[in-house]
């Protein structure tokens, strides 16, 4: 086993078993709902967040962990074992300032820290985190891990489909007029995380058939690869839809264990309740 400790943030989609098995430290992002501040995964869980978001008076606000929070975590690891190297992997800089806060905290500590922008979130962020954790546990050096997770980052893909434009309007990403017209016309949106780590709208269409067509296209893209190495399905309040998609994907790739998870506040604040994400690592 190498002397490398893995740190990430709560935008990642990891199971409790994975966190325990690889001794991964997860630093919580914060979310503010109607003036009350919560720590993601600590004082508020994902399903509870969705419930509160649907009844809140305004769109919840998410923010990265403070520099002080990162510094405290890094120093605690360093004090426990000064020879430990820290690899801190985080949600895309196109979605959050988390990795920048990690960079600033790293400069304030005596610990040896490498930060890494996964350019993704949720289970696609986890693809990098888990690979790094497994390699560290197997004794790999930091340089070897970085080479591998850069490849994974380049070949990980996230596609989102969401059913309501309300959160896009509330978040200022769409005008109220456009949102009203879109909802009246029953417009559904398909989006993806681009190479800069930002969410990009790919398609718009009327009704659920438009989303079905979008997801069919995502699966067709997946089938064009010679190998699919990992798949995740995440959702914002639609577990039945997510489970149905996972079953469909497992019929095509029966050897892959697909984790179905509720997405975190960062993504669900963008998309609103009803969103579905297909995330995969291809080769």
XYZ file of N, CA, C and O in Angstrom, residues 12-100:
356
model
N -19.523 14.173 -5.316
C -19.241 12.846 -5.854
C -20.373 11.888 -5.496
O -21.078 12.079 -4.506
N -20.554 10.857 -6.297
C -21.538 9.803 -6.022
C -20.790 8.523 -5.686
O -20.390 7.773 -6.579
N -20.583 8.313 -4.395
C -19.929 7.107 -3.891
C -20.867 6.406 -2.921
O -21.624 7.050 -2.195
N -20.796 5.090 -2.877
C -21.565 4.359 -1.885
C -20.825 4.411 -0.545
O -19.592 4.585 -0.513
N -21.542 4.251 0.558
C -20.864 4.195 1.869
C -19.813 3.087 1.919
O -18.766 3.250 2.561
N -20.086 1.981 1.244
C -19.139 0.867 1.222
C -17.839 1.249 0.521
O -16.744 0.884 0.966
N -17.954 1.984 -0.578
C -16.756 2.416 -1.306
C -15.929 3.388 -0.475
O -14.696 3.292 -0.443
N -16.594 4.299 0.201
C -15.894 5.274 1.042
C -15.123 4.562 2.147
O -13.954 4.879 2.428
N -15.768 3.585 2.758
C -15.124 2.843 3.842
C -13.995 1.960 3.330
O -12.898 1.924 3.908
N -14.235 1.250 2.232
C -13.240 0.305 1.707
C -11.930 0.991 1.349
O -10.844 0.459 1.601
N -12.032 2.189 0.781
C -10.833 2.877 0.320
C -10.423 4.048 1.219
O -9.521 4.806 0.866
N -11.088 4.161 2.366
C -10.743 5.195 3.350
C -10.678 6.578 2.700
O -9.695 7.317 2.832
N -11.745 6.918 1.993
C -11.810 8.193 1.266
C -12.405 9.268 2.179
O -13.432 9.043 2.827
N -11.766 10.413 2.237
C -12.297 11.544 2.998
C -13.154 12.403 2.074
O -12.688 12.830 1.014
N -14.402 12.637 2.478
C -15.343 13.427 1.671
C -15.633 14.740 2.409
O -16.187 14.731 3.507
N -15.249 15.850 1.792
C -15.482 17.162 2.395
C -16.818 17.705 1.884
O -17.038 17.784 0.672
N -17.728 18.083 2.785
C -19.062 18.505 2.343
C -19.104 19.896 1.735
O -18.463 20.829 2.228
N -19.853 20.021 0.642
C -20.228 21.335 0.148
C -21.342 21.855 1.050
O -21.937 21.098 1.811
N -21.616 23.134 0.968
C -22.711 23.690 1.764
C -23.854 24.103 0.845
O -23.653 24.423 -0.323
N -25.048 24.082 1.402
C -26.230 24.490 0.656
C -27.108 25.332 1.576
O -27.281 25.000 2.757
N -27.609 26.425 1.044
C -28.480 27.311 1.808
C -29.889 27.253 1.244
O -30.104 27.485 0.056
N -30.845 26.956 2.137
C -32.255 26.869 1.740
C -33.059 27.794 2.645
O -33.106 27.583 3.864
N -33.653 28.803 2.044
C -34.462 29.774 2.799
C -33.726 30.299 4.028
O -34.273 30.381 5.131
N -32.447 30.622 3.830
C -31.654 31.241 4.886
C -30.984 30.276 5.846
O -30.187 30.696 6.695
N -31.282 28.992 5.738
C -30.670 27.992 6.614
C -29.538 27.285 5.857
O -29.734 26.825 4.734
N -28.356 27.211 6.474
C -27.190 26.608 5.837
C -27.026 25.162 6.305
O -27.055 24.883 7.519
N -26.861 24.266 5.367
C -26.672 22.843 5.655
C -25.349 22.371 5.050
O -24.876 22.939 4.066
N -24.800 21.300 5.631
C -23.640 20.638 5.045
C -24.131 19.401 4.292
O -24.787 18.523 4.876
N -23.833 19.362 3.014
C -24.283 18.278 2.146
C -23.771 16.935 2.651
O -22.570 16.733 2.807
N -24.702 16.026 2.909
C -24.334 14.696 3.371
C -24.062 14.594 4.855
O -23.827 13.495 5.373
N -24.092 15.729 5.555
C -23.830 15.733 7.002
C -25.092 16.153 7.752
O -25.669 15.374 8.518
N -25.534 17.375 7.517
C -26.748 17.861 8.188
C -27.966 17.828 7.271
O -29.077 18.136 7.705
N -27.757 17.466 6.018
C -28.882 17.243 5.103
C -28.490 16.160 4.103
O -27.367 16.155 3.579
N -29.404 15.208 3.890
C -29.165 14.136 2.936
C -29.830 14.473 1.606
O -30.657 15.376 1.511
N -29.491 13.739 0.573
C -29.900 14.117 -0.782
C -31.418 14.087 -0.988
O -31.972 15.001 -1.588
N -32.068 13.075 -0.504
C -33.527 13.009 -0.659
C -34.206 14.127 0.130
O -35.197 14.716 -0.329
N -33.659 14.418 1.310
C -34.209 15.501 2.124
C -34.022 16.841 1.417
O -34.897 17.708 1.452
N -32.869 17.023 0.763
C -32.624 18.256 0.024
C -33.665 18.446 -1.068
O -34.199 19.543 -1.253
N -33.976 17.387 -1.807
C -34.957 17.483 -2.883
C -36.326 17.890 -2.342
O -37.030 18.698 -2.947
N -36.687 17.321 -1.206
C -37.968 17.675 -0.584
C -38.006 19.152 -0.214
O -38.990 19.855 -0.475
N -36.925 19.641 0.386
C -36.872 21.040 0.806
C -36.813 21.973 -0.408
O -37.385 23.071 -0.389
N -36.143 21.545 -1.471
C -36.027 22.377 -2.666
C -37.405 22.606 -3.299
O -37.704 23.707 -3.776
N -38.249 21.584 -3.282
C -39.571 21.717 -3.919
C -40.490 22.662 -3.162
O -41.435 23.197 -3.733
N -40.218 22.883 -1.879
C -41.087 23.755 -1.070
C -40.423 25.066 -0.677
O -41.032 25.882 0.011
N -39.167 25.267 -1.102
C -38.450 26.479 -0.703
C -39.013 27.706 -1.430
O -39.571 27.600 -2.528
N -38.857 28.870 -0.801
C -39.377 30.115 -1.374
C -38.503 30.623 -2.519
O -38.957 31.379 -3.372
N -37.244 30.221 -2.520
C -36.322 30.622 -3.589
C -35.393 29.461 -3.889
O -35.317 28.491 -3.123
N -34.697 29.556 -5.016
C -33.788 28.480 -5.418
C -32.665 28.328 -4.388
O -32.044 29.320 -4.002
N -32.405 27.121 -3.897
C -31.290 26.923 -2.962
C -29.970 27.388 -3.562
O -29.783 27.362 -4.783
N -29.067 27.807 -2.706
C -27.744 28.252 -3.135
C -26.695 27.274 -2.625
O -26.664 26.960 -1.431
N -25.863 26.790 -3.527
C -24.797 25.874 -3.141
C -23.459 26.600 -3.196
O -23.267 27.515 -4.000
N -22.544 26.189 -2.343
C -21.207 26.803 -2.363
C -20.158 25.779 -1.971
O -20.447 24.789 -1.288
N -18.938 26.024 -2.420
C -17.835 25.119 -2.151
C -17.435 25.174 -0.675
O -17.735 26.145 0.016
N -16.770 24.124 -0.190
C -16.248 24.166 1.174
C -15.286 25.353 1.326
O -14.617 25.750 0.367
N -15.206 25.882 2.518
C -14.308 27.008 2.757
C -12.850 26.566 2.685
O -12.531 25.373 2.852
N -11.978 27.514 2.440
C -10.544 27.220 2.446
C -10.136 26.663 3.806
O -9.343 25.724 3.908
N -10.735 27.227 4.874
C -10.433 26.756 6.228
C -10.816 25.306 6.446
O -10.114 24.560 7.140
N -11.929 24.889 5.846
C -12.365 23.491 5.966
C -11.352 22.566 5.289
O -10.962 21.537 5.857
N -10.934 22.936 4.097
C -9.913 22.142 3.406
C -8.619 22.104 4.220
O -8.007 21.041 4.388
N -8.201 23.264 4.693
C -6.951 23.353 5.441
C -6.985 22.452 6.679
O -6.011 21.747 6.972
N -8.109 22.463 7.382
C -8.236 21.641 8.586
C -8.126 20.155 8.256
O -7.469 19.390 8.985
N -8.755 19.732 7.157
C -8.698 18.324 6.748
C -7.275 17.944 6.352
O -6.747 16.908 6.791
N -6.644 18.774 5.544
C -5.281 18.486 5.097
C -4.315 18.406 6.279
O -3.460 17.513 6.356
N -4.437 19.342 7.208
C -3.513 19.371 8.342
C -3.735 18.185 9.273
O -2.774 17.652 9.847
N -4.986 17.755 9.421
C -5.269 16.589 10.261
C -4.619 15.334 9.681
O -4.047 14.512 10.416
N -4.696 15.188 8.362
C -4.059 14.042 7.702
C -2.546 14.114 7.867
O -1.878 13.123 8.171
N -1.990 15.310 7.676
C -0.540 15.516 7.774
C -0.036 15.251 9.193
O 1.026 14.637 9.382
N -0.776 15.710 10.183
C -0.354 15.519 11.571
C -0.380 14.051 11.962
O 0.473 13.578 12.739
N -1.326 13.316 11.424
C -1.424 11.889 11.727
C -0.240 11.124 11.157
O 0.283 10.195 11.787
N 0.171 11.514 9.939
C 1.339 10.894 9.308
C 1.977 11.903 8.362
O 1.496 12.095 7.238
N 3.065 12.558 8.786
C 3.708 13.605 7.973
C 4.213 13.132 6.618
O 4.454 13.943 5.727
N 4.376 11.808 6.452
C 4.879 11.282 5.175
C 3.757 11.030 4.160
O 4.035 10.691 3.002
N 2.520 11.204 4.574
C 1.387 10.935 3.685
C 1.275 11.999 2.600
O 1.346 13.195 2.867
N 1.109 11.532 1.367
C 0.773 12.434 0.261
C -0.749 12.475 0.132
O -1.418 11.463 0.368
N -1.269 13.622 -0.253
C -2.721 13.779 -0.397
C -3.054 14.048 -1.852
O -2.466 14.936 -2.476
N -3.985 13.272 -2.379
C -4.526 13.528 -3.718
C -5.969 13.974 -3.534
O -6.813 13.199 -3.060
N -6.258 15.214 -3.873
C -7.555 15.831 -3.623
C -8.266 16.045 -4.961
O -7.888 16.914 -5.750
N -9.305 15.234 -5.215
C -9.985 15.230 -6.514
C -11.377 15.839 -6.356
O -12.135 15.438 -5.473
N -11.719 16.771 -7.275
C -12.935 17.541 -7.028
C -13.836 17.743 -8.241
O -13.444 17.536 -9.385
N -15.058 18.171 -7.902
C -16.070 18.501 -8.893
C -15.520 19.508 -9.895
O -14.665 20.330 -9.574
N -16.023 19.431 -11.098
C -15.563 20.283 -12.192
C -15.502 21.766 -11.818
O -16.426 22.315 -11.223
N -14.417 22.403 -12.213
C -14.282 23.848 -12.021
C -15.295 24.609 -12.868
O -15.530 25.799 -12.640
N -15.905 23.934 -13.834
C -16.954 24.557 -14.636
C -18.297 24.592 -13.918
O -19.226 25.261 -14.378
N -18.388 23.901 -12.789
C -19.629 23.843 -12.023
C -19.495 24.440 -10.627
O -20.491 24.820 -10.016
N -18.274 24.507 -10.115
C -18.054 24.941 -8.737
C -16.623 25.443 -8.564
O -15.720 25.034 -9.307
N -16.427 26.283 -7.567
C -15.085 26.771 -7.247
C -14.349 25.881 -6.268
O -13.306 26.276 -5.723
N -14.845 24.670 -6.051
C -14.292 23.784 -5.030
C -12.811 23.497 -5.225
O -12.016 23.581 -4.280
N -12.404 23.149 -6.438
C -10.993 22.793 -6.653
C -10.088 24.008 -6.451
O -8.937 23.862 -6.013
N -10.588 25.210 -6.692
C -9.787 26.414 -6.455
C -9.601 26.644 -4.962
O -8.520 27.063 -4.519
